[in-house]
Structures are given as structure tokens and as C-alpha cells.
Rosetta silent file (secondary structure, phi, psi, omega in degrees, C-alpha in Angstrom):
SEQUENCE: XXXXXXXXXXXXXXXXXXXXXXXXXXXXXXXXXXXXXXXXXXXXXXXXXXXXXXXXXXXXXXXXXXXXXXXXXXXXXXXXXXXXXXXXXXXXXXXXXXXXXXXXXXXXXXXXXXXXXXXXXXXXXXXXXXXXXXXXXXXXXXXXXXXXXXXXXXXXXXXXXXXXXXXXXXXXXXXXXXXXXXXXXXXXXXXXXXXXXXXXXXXXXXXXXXXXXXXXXXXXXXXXXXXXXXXXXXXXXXXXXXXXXXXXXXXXXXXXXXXXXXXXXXXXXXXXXXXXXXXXXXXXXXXXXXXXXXXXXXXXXXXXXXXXXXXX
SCORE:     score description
SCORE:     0.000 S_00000001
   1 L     0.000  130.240 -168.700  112.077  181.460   37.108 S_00000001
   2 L   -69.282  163.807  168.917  115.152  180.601   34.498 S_00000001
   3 L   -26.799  -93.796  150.257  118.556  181.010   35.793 S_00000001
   4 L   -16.522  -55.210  168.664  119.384  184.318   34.646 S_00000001
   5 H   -77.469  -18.683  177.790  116.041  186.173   36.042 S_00000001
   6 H   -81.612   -0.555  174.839  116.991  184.671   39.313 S_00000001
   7 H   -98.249  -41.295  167.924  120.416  186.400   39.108 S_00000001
   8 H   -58.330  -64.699  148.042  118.881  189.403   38.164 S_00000001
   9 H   -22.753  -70.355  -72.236  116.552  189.480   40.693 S_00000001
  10 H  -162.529  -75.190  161.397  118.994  188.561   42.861 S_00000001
  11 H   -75.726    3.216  122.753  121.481  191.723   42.102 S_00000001
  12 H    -2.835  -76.115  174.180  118.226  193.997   42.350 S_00000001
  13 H   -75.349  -34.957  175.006  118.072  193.287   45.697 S_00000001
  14 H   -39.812  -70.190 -166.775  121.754  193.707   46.606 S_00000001
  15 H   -64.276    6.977 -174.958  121.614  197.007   45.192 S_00000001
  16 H  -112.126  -47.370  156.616  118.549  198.273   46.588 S_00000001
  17 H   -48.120  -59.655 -163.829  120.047  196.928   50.190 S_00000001
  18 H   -54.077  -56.515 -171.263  123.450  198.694   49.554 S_00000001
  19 H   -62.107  -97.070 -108.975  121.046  202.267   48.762 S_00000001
  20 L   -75.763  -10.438 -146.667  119.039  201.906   51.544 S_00000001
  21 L  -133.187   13.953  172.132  122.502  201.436   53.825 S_00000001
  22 L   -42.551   60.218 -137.119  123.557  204.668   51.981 S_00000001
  23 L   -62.577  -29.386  159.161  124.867  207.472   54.136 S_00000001
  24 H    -7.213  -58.575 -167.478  123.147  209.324   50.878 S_00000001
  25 H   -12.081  -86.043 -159.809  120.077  207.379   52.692 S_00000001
  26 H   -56.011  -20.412  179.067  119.167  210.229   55.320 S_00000001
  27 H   -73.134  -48.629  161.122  120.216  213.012   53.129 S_00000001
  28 H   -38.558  -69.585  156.364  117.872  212.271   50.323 S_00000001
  29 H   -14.416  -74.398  159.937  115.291  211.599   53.071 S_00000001
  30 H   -71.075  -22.408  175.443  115.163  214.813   54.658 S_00000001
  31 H   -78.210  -53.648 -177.505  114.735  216.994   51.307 S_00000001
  32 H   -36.997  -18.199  168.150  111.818  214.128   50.309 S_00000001
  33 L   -82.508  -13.305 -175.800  109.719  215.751   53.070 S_00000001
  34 L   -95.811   20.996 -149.156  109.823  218.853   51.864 S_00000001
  35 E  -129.586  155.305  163.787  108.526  216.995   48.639 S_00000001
  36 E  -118.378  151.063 -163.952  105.287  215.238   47.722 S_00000001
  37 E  -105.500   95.547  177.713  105.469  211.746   46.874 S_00000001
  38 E   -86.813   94.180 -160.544  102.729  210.672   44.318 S_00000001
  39 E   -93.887  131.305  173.735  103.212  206.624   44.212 S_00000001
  40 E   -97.538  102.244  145.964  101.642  205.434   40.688 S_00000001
  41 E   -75.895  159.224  157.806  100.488  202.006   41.261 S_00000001
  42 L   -97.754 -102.307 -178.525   98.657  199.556   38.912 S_00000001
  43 L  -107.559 -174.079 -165.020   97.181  196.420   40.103 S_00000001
  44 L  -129.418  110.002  179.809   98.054  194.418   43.436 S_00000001
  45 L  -106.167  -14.347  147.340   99.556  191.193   42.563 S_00000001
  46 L  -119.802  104.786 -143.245  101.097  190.674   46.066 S_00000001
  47 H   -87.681  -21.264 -168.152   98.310  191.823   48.551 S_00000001
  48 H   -93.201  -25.733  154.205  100.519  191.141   51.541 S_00000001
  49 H   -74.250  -15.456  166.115  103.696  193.687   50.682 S_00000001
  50 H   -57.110  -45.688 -169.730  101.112  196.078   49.633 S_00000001
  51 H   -76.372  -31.873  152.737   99.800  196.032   53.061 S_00000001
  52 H   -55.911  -52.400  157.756  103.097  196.455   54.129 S_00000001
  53 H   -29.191  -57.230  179.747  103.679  199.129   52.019 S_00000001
  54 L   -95.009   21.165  154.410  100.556  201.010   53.204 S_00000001
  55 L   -95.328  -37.301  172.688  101.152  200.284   57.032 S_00000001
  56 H  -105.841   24.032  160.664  104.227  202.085   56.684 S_00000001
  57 H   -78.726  -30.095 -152.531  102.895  205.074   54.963 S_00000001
  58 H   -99.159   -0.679  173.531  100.311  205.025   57.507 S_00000001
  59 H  -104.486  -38.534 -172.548  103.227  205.745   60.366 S_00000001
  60 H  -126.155   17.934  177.375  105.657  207.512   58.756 S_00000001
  61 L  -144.104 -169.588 -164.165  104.350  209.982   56.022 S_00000001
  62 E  -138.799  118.900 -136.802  101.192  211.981   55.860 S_00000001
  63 E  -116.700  143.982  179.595   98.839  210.479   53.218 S_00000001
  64 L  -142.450  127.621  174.349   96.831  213.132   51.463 S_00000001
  65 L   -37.510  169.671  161.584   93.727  212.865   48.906 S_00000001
  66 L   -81.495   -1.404  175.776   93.519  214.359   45.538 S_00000001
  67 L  -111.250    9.041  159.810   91.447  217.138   46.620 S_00000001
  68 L  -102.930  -22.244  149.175   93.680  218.272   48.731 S_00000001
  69 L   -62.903  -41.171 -179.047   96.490  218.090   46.203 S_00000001
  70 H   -76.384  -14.116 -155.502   94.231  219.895   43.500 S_00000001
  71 H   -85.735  -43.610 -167.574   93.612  222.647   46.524 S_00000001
  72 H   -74.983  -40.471 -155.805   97.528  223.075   46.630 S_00000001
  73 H   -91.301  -26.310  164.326   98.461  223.026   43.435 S_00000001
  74 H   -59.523  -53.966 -163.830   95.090  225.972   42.529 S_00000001
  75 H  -105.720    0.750 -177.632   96.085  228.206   45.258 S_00000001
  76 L    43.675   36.379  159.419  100.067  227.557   45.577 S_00000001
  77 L  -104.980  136.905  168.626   99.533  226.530   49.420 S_00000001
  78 L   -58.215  162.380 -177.618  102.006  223.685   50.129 S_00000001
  79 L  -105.166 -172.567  169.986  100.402  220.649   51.515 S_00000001
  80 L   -58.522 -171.168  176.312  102.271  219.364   54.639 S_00000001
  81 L   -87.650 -177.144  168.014  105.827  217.840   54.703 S_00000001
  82 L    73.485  -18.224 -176.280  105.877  214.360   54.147 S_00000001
  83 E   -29.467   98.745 -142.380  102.867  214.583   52.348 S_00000001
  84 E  -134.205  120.600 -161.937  102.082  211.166   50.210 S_00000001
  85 E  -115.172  113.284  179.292   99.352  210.847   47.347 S_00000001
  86 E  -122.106  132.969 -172.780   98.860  206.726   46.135 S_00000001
  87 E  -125.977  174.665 -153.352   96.864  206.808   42.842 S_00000001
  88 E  -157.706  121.170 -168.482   96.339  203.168   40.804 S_00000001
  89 E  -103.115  135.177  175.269   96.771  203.555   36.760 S_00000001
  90 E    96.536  -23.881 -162.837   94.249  201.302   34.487 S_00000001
  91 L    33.136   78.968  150.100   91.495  200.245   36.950 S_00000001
  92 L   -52.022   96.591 -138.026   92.511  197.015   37.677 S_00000001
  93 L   -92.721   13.826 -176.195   89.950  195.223   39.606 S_00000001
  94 H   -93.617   -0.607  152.512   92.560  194.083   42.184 S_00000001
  95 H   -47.446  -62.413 -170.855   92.252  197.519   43.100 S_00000001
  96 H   -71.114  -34.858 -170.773   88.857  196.805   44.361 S_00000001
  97 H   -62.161  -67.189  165.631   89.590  193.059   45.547 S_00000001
  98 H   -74.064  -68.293 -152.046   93.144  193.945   47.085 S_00000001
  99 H   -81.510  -27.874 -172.639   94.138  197.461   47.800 S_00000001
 100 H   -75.329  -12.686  168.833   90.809  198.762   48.861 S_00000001
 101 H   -92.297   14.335  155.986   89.968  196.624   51.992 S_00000001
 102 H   -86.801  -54.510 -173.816   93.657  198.176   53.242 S_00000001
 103 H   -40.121  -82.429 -155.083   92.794  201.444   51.908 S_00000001
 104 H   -51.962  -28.390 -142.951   89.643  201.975   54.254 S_00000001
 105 H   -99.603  -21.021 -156.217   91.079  199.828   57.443 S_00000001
 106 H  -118.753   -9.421  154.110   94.190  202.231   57.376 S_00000001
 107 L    86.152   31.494  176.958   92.149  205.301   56.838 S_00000001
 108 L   -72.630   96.475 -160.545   94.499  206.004   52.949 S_00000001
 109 L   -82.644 -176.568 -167.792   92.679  208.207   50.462 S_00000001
 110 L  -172.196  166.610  153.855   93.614  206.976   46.401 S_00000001
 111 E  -145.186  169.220 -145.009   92.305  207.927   43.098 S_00000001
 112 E  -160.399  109.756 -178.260   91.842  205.653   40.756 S_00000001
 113 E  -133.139  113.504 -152.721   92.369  206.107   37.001 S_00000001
 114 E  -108.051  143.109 -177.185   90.400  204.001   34.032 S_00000001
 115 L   -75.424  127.196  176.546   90.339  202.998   30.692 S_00000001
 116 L  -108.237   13.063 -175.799   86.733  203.175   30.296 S_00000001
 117 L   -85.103  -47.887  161.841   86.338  201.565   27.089 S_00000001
 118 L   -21.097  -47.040 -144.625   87.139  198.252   29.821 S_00000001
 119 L   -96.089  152.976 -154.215   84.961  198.591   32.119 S_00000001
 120 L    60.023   38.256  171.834   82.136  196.033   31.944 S_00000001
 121 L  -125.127  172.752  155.253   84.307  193.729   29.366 S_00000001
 122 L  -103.564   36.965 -154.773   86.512  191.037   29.485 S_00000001
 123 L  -106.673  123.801 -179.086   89.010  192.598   26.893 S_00000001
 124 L  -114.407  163.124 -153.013   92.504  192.461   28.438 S_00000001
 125 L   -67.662  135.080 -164.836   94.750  195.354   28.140 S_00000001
 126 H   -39.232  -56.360 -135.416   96.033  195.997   24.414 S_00000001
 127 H   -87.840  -27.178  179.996  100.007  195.985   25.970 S_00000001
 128 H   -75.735  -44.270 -176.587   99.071  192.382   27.815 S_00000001
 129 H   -38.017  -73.760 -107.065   97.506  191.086   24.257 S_00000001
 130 H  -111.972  -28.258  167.396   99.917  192.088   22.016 S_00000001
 131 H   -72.228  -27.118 -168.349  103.141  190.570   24.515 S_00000001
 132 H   -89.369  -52.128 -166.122  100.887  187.359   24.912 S_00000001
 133 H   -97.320   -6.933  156.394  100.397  186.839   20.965 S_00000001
 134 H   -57.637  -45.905  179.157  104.168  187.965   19.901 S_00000001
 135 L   -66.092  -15.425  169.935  105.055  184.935   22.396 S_00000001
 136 L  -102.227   34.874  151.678  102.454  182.486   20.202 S_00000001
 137 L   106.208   -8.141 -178.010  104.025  183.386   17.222 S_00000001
 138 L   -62.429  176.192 -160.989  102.178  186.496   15.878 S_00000001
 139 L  -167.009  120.191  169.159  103.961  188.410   13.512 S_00000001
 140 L  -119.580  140.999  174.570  103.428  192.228   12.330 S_00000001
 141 H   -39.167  -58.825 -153.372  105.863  194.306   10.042 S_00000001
 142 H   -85.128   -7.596 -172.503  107.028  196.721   12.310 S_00000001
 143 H   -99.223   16.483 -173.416  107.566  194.163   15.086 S_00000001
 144 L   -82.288  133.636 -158.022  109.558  191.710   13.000 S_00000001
 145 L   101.000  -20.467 -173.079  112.050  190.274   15.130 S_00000001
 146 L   -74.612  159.352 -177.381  110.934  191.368   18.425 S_00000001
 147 L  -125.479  128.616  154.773  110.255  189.542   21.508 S_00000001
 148 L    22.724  -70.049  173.235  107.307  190.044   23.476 S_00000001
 149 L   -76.557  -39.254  179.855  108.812  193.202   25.699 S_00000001
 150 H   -61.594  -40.092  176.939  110.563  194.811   22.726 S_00000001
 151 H   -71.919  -15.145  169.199  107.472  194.478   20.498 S_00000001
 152 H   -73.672  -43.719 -164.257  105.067  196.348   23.160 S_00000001
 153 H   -69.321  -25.783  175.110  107.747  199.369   23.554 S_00000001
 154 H   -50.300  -67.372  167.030  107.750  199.459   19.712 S_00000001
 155 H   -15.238  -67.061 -179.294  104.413  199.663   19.831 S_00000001
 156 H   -78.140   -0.272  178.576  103.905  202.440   21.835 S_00000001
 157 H   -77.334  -23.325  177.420  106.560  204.254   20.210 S_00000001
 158 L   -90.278  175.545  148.934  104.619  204.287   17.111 S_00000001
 159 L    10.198   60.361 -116.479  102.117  206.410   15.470 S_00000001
 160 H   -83.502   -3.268  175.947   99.039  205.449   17.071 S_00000001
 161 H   -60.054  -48.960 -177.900   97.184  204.489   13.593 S_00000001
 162 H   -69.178  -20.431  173.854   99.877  201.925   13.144 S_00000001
 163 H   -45.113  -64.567  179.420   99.641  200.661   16.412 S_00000001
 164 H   -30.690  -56.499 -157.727   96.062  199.664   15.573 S_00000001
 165 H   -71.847  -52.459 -173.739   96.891  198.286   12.059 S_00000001
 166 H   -63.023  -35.827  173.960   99.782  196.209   13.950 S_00000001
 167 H   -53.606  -59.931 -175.614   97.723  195.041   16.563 S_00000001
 168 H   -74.764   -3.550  179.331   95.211  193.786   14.263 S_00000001
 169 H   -81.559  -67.364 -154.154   98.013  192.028   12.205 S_00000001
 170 H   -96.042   14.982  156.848   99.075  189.922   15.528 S_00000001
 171 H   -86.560  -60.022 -174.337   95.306  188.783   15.987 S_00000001
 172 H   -56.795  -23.221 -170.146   94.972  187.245   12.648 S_00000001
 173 H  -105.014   -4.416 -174.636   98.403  185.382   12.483 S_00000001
 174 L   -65.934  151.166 -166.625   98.654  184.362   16.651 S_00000001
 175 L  -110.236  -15.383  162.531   98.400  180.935   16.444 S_00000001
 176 L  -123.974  162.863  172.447   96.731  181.228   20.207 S_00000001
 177 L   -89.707  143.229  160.621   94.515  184.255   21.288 S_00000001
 178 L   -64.749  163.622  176.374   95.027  185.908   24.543 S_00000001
 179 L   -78.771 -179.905  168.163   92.888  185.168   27.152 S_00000001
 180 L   -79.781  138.750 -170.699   90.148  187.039   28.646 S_00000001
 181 L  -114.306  126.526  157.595   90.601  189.504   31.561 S_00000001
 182 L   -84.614  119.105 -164.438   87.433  190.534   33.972 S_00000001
 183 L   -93.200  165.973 -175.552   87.259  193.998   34.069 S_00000001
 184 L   -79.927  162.104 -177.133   85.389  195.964   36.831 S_00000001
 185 L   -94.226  171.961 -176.632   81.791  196.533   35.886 S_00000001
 186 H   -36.580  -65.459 -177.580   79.828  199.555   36.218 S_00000001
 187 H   -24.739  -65.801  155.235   78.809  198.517   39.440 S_00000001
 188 H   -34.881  -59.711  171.396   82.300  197.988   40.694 S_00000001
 189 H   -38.445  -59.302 -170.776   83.269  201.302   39.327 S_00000001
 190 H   -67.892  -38.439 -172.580   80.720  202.858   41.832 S_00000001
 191 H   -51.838  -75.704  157.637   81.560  200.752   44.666 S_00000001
 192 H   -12.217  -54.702 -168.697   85.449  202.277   44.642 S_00000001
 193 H   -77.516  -23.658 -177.162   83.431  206.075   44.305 S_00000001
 194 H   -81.634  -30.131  171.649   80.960  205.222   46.929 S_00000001
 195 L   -94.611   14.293  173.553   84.093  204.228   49.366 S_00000001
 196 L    82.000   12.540 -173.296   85.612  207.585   48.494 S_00000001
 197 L   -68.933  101.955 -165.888   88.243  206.915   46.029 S_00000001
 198 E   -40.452  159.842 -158.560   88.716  209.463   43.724 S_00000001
 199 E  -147.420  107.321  148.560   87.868  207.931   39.978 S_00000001
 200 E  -106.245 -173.580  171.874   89.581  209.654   37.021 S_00000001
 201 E  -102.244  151.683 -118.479   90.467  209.081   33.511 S_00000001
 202 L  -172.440   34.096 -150.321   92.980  207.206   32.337 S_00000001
 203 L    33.125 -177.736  175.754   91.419  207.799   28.185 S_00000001
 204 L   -82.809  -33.276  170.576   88.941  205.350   26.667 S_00000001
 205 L  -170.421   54.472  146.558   91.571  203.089   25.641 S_00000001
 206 L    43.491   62.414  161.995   94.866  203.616   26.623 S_00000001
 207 L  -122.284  148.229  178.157   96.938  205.228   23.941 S_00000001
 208 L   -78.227  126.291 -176.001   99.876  207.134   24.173 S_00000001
 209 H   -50.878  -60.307  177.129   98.351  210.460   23.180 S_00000001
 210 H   -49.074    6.942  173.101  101.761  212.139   21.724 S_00000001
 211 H  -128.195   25.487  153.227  101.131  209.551   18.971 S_00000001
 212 L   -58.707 -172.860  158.125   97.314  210.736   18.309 S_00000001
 213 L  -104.639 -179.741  174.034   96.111  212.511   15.649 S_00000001
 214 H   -79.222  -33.888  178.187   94.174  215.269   16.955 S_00000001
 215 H   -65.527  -75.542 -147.714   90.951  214.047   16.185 S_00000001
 216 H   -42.974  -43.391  177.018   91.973  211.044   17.601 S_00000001
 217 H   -73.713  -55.534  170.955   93.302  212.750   21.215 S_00000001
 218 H   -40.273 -110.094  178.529   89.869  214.596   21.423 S_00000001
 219 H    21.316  -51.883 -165.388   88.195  211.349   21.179 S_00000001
 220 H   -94.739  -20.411 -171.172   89.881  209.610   23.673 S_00000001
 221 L   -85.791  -70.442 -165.443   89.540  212.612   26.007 S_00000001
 222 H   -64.193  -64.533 -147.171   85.707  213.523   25.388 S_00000001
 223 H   -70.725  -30.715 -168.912   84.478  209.840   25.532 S_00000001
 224 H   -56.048  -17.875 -149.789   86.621  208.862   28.752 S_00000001
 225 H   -98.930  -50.433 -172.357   85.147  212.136   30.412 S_00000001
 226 H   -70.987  -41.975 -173.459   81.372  211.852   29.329 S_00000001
 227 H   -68.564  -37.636  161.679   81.408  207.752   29.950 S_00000001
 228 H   -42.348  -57.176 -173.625   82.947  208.570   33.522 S_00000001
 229 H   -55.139  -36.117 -144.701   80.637  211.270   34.387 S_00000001
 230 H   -82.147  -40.813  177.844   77.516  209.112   32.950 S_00000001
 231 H   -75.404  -22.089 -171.479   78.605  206.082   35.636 S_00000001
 232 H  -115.098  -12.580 -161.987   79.674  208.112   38.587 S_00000001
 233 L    77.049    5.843 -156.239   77.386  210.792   38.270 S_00000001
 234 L  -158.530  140.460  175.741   79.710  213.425   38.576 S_00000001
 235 L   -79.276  150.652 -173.909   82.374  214.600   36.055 S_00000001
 236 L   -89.449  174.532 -162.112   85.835  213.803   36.401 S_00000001
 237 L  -146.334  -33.256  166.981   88.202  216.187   37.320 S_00000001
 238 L  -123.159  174.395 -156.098   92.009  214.337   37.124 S_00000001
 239 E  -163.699  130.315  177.794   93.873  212.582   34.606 S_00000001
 240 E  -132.644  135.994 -152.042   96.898  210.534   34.137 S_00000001
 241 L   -62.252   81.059 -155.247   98.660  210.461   31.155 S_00000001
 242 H   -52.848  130.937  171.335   98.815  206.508   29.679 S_00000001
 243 H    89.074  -40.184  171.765  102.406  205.538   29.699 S_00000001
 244 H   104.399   27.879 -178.331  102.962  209.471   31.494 S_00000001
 245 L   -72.580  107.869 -178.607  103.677  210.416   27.708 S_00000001
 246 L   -68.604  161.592 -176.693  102.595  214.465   28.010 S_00000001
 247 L  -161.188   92.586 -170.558  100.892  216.054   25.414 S_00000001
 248 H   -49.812  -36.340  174.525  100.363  220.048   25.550 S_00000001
 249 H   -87.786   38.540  167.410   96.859  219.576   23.165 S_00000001
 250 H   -93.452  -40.522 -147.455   96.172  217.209   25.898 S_00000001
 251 H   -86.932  -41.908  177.134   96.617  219.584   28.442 S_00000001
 252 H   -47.220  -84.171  -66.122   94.192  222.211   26.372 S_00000001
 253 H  -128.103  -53.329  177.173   91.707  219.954   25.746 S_00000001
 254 H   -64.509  -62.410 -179.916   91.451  219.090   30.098 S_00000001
 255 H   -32.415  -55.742  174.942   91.727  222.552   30.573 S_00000001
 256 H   -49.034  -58.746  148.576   88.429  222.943   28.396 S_00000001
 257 H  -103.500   29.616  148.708   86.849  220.589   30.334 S_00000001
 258 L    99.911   41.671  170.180   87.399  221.414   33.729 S_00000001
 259 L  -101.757  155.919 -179.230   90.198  219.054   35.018 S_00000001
 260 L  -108.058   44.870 -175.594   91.965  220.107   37.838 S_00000001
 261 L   134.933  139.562  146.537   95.295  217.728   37.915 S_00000001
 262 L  -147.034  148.762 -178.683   96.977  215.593   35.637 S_00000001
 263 E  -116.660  145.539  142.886   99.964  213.181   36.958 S_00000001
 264 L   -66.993 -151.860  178.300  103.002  211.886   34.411 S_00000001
 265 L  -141.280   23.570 -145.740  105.087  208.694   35.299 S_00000001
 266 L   -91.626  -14.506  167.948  108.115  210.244   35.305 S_00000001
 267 L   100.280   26.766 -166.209  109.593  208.466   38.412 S_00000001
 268 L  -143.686  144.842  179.417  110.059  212.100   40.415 S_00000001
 269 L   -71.677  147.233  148.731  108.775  213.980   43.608 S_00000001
 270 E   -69.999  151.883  172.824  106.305  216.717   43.253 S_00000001
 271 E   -71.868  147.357 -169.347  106.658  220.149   44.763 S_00000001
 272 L   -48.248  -34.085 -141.391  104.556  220.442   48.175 S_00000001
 273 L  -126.458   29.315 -133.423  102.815  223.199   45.846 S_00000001
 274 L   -75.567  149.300 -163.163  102.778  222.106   42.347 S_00000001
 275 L   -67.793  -25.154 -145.899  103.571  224.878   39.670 S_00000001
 276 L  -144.204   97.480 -177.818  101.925  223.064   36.968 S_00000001
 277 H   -75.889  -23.588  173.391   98.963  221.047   38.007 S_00000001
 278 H   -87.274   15.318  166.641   98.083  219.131   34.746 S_00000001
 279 H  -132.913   60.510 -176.634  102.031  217.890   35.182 S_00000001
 280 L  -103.053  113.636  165.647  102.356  216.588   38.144 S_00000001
 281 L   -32.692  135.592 -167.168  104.822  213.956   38.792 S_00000001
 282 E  -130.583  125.760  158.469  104.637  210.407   40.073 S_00000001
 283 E   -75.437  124.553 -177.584  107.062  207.680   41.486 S_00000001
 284 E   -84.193  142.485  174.239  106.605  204.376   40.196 S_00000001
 285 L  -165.685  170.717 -170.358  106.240  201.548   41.870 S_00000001
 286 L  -149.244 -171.346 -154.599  104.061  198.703   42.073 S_00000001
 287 L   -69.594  -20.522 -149.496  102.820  195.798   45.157 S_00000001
 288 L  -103.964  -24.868 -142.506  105.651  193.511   44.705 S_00000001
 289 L   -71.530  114.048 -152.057  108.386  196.681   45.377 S_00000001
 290 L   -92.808  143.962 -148.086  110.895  195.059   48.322 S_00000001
 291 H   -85.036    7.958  164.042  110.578  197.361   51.442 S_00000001
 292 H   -65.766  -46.425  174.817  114.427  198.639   50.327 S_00000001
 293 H   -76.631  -42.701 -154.503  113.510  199.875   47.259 S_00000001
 294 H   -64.197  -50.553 -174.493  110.412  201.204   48.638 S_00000001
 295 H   -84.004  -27.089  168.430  112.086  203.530   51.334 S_00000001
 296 H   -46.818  -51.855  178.645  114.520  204.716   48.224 S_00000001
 297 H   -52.006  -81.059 -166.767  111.757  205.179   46.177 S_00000001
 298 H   -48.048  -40.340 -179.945  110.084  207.260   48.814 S_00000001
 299 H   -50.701  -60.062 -143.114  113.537  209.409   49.707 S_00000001
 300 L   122.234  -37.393 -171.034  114.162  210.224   46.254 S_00000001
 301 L   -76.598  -16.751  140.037  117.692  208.310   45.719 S_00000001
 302 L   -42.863  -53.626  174.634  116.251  205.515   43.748 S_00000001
 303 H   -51.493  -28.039 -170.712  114.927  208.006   41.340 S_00000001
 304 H   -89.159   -3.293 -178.494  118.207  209.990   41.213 S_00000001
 305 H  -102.385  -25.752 -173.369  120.248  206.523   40.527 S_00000001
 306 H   -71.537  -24.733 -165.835  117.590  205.608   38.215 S_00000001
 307 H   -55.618  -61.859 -168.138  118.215  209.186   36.359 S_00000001
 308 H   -67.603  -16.009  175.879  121.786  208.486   36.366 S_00000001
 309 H   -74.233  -20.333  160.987  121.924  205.298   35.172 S_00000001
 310 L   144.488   -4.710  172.618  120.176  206.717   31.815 S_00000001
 311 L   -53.164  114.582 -131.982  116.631  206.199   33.062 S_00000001
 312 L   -96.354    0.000    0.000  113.350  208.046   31.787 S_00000001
């Protein structure tokens, strides 16, 4: 790690020690129970603080499925306090590899929400690609100048035609191709549904909607819904937003076909009860999250420092 990211790093953790040593701490703490905490994970790239993570969920909050969430948020009965929902964005297959032999031994419900154009490919996600072949040299109009992280957020800021057009722009001029990712297979897919883990959609391939066309947002909606149903047997019923960018003819569109929940990303507790079930909020965090930041995260006062510092 250069110099710099080790410094960075390095006041990260100070400040996420100082918040946790907060008297803020306990105050935060006690309203967060009256709150539910919907942790958005992806994949699990350190399997042994995840398991830390979910050993102390499994002591000190009250971990509750998605069908028990969609129950609250239908009928505007609160779920319990403390009440803690961990969902896994992309279907990642370190889901199945990592988080899921934790999952079951700690008795943790999940959902699980997938790009389905992925699964049974080796195609690695458009956001890894397109950061992999900026760093070998590719080169697109709208991304001229950009480095690797600046040229993904461009990305998703645009249009989503131009994404496409740009995208295909840094394949032809990368002087190496990204590599190949194994994605889970059908099979895999069931195995996660067969071990109860709720399975939802995540679109066919993981565009930010608010820059669809309409045709485009149908599309991405209808195939993710019919190829889920066709693999699991069963239609899906939640949905999380790619990126947590909302989109009200998103919201129609679910409505139409009979989802029950959608989560953002916005980095905020849910009400015990939620008002608005195809917007329900999620704290981010991911496997690697240091158990300081973790219990912040969980309080609330990491989110409210992230607000203030200008965060989204």
C-alpha cells in the first residue's frame, strides 16, 4: 500500500476510535433501537471480520428476514427494537463461499440481490472493467483525463446510452482486457434459495435506472424478474436499487409486478415500520468494516458525521 493510503487508512481508524469513545456514542445508540438497521453488503473479501461482524449481531441486535420486514412495512406493525436486516448487493459468489456457511451456523436470515444477466458467466462487473481498462490506458471522450475511480463515477453519472457507447470505446483502445470473474451459476443461485436466503433483483445488468430511457428501465426490470422467477421457481418479490439511485417509474413498474420492498443505499436507519416500502433505507458497509466503525455504523453517528461532512 503507497505511503499516502497508509496514512489515510491510518486517520480512518483514529477517527472511527475517537466516535466510538464518543459520549454521542450511547446517545445515538439508544434511538438506533428504536430503528431498523438494513446493512447493504456486497461480497466478503475478509471472511474472518465478517464473522466477527455477524457474531456480534448475533448477541446484541435482533436479526430479522425480509419477510418479516415486508410484513411490517404492509401492515405498519413495527418489527422489534434492535431489529437488523443484512442483505448482499450484486450476487457475488463469496456470498455463497464466505458469508453463507456463517449465515446458517449463526442462525442470520439475508437476501441476496443479482444482476442476472451474470449469473452463469464469467463477465466481471461493468464498474470493475471499466476501472481495470482506464488503468491500461483505455481512453473514451467523456472520461478524458480521469483516473480509474473518477472515470467509473462519471460513468454512472451519465446517460445510460452513453455509458454503453463509452464502455465500448475503453474495450477497443485498452491495451490489456480485464480479466474474467466466475459468477454463480444457476445451480449456485438455487443453493443460496434452497438454504433460505431470500434472492431478489438487483436488474439484468446493473444500471443506474435514473439514467434509463424508459424502454430501457422496463427492460431491465421485466428480464431480471422473469429470469429470476424461471431459476428459482418462484417470482421475486424485493429489489435494490443499483448504486441506491431511486427512480419513481421504477417504483411503478415493481408495483405492477408484485414487489413488496425495495432498499436504497443511502447510508440511513429505517423506521421499525417503514412508510414507504419500495424506499427503504440501508447502511453501508462491507466485510473489511473495523469493529469501530461497525458499532457507529450500527448506532447511527457514523451516518450523521458522514451527512455532515457533505456525504450522500
Amino acid at each position: 500500500m503507497p505511503t499516502t493510503d497508509r496514512a489515510a487508512a491510518r486517520r480512518r481508524r483514529n477517527l472511527d476510535a475517537l466516535l466510538r469513545r464518543s459520549p454521542l456514542q450511547p446517545v445515538f445508540r439508544a434511538r438506533a433501537a428504536r430503528r431498523l438497521a438494513v446493512l447493504g453488503y456486497h461480497g466478503i473479501d475478509d471472511p474472518a471480520a465478517f464473522r466477527a461482524q455477524m457474531e456480534r449481531l448475533a448477541r446484541t441486535a435482533r436479526p430479522v428476514g425480509l419477510e418479516e420486514v415486508a410484513r411490517a412495512a404492509e401492515h405498519r406493525r413495527p418489527l422489534p427494537a434492535r431489529s437488523v436486516l443484512v442483505t448482499f448487493d450484486d450476487g457475488d459468489r463469496t456470498v455463497l463461499t464466505e458469508a453463507l456457511p456463517v449465515l446458517a451456523r449463526l442462525g442470520i436470515p439475508a437476501a441476496v440481490y443479482v444482476i442476472t444477466d451474470l449469473i452463469d458467466s464469467d463477465h466481471p462487473y461493468w464498474w470493475t472493467e471499466a476501472a481495470h481498462l482506464v488503468a491500461h490506458g483505455a481512453r473514451a471522450e467523456p472520461l478524458r483525463g480521469l483516473g480509474p475511480t473518477a472515470a467509473v463515477r462519471r460513468l454512472k453519472s451519465l446517460p445510460d446510452p452513453e455509458r454503453r457507447r463509452a464502455l465500448a470505446e475503453l474495450r477497443a483502445t485498452a491495451a490489456r482486457q480485464a480479466p474474467r470473474q466466475r459468477q454463480l451459476s444457476s445451480a449456485e443461485l438455487r443453493t443460496l434459495a434452497d438454504a433460505g436466503l431470500a434472492i431478489g433483483s438487483h436488474t439484468a445488468s446493473h444500471p443506474c435506472l435514473d439514467r434509463c430511457t424508459d424502454a430501457d428501465l422496463d427492460a431491465q426490470l421485466v428480464r431480471a424478474h422473469d429470469r429470476l422467477t424461471a431459476l428459482t421457481g418462484r417470482p421475486p418479490t424485493s429489489f435494490a436499487y443499483p448504486n441506491g439511485n431511486y427512480d419513481p417509474r421504477a417504483d411503478r413498474v415493481l408495483r405492477t409486478l408484485g414487489y413488496r420492498t425495495g432498499f436504497l443505499f443511502d447510508h440511513r436507519h429505517a423506521d421499525l415500520a417503514p412508510a414507504h416500502r419500495l424506499r427503504i433505507s440501508r447502511l453501508r458497509v462491507n466485510s473489511h468494516t473495523g469493529r469501530d466503525r461497525f458499532d457507529t455504523i450500527l448506532s447511527g453517528l457514523h451516518p450523521a458525521v458522514h451527512r455532515l461532512r457533505g456525504g450522500s
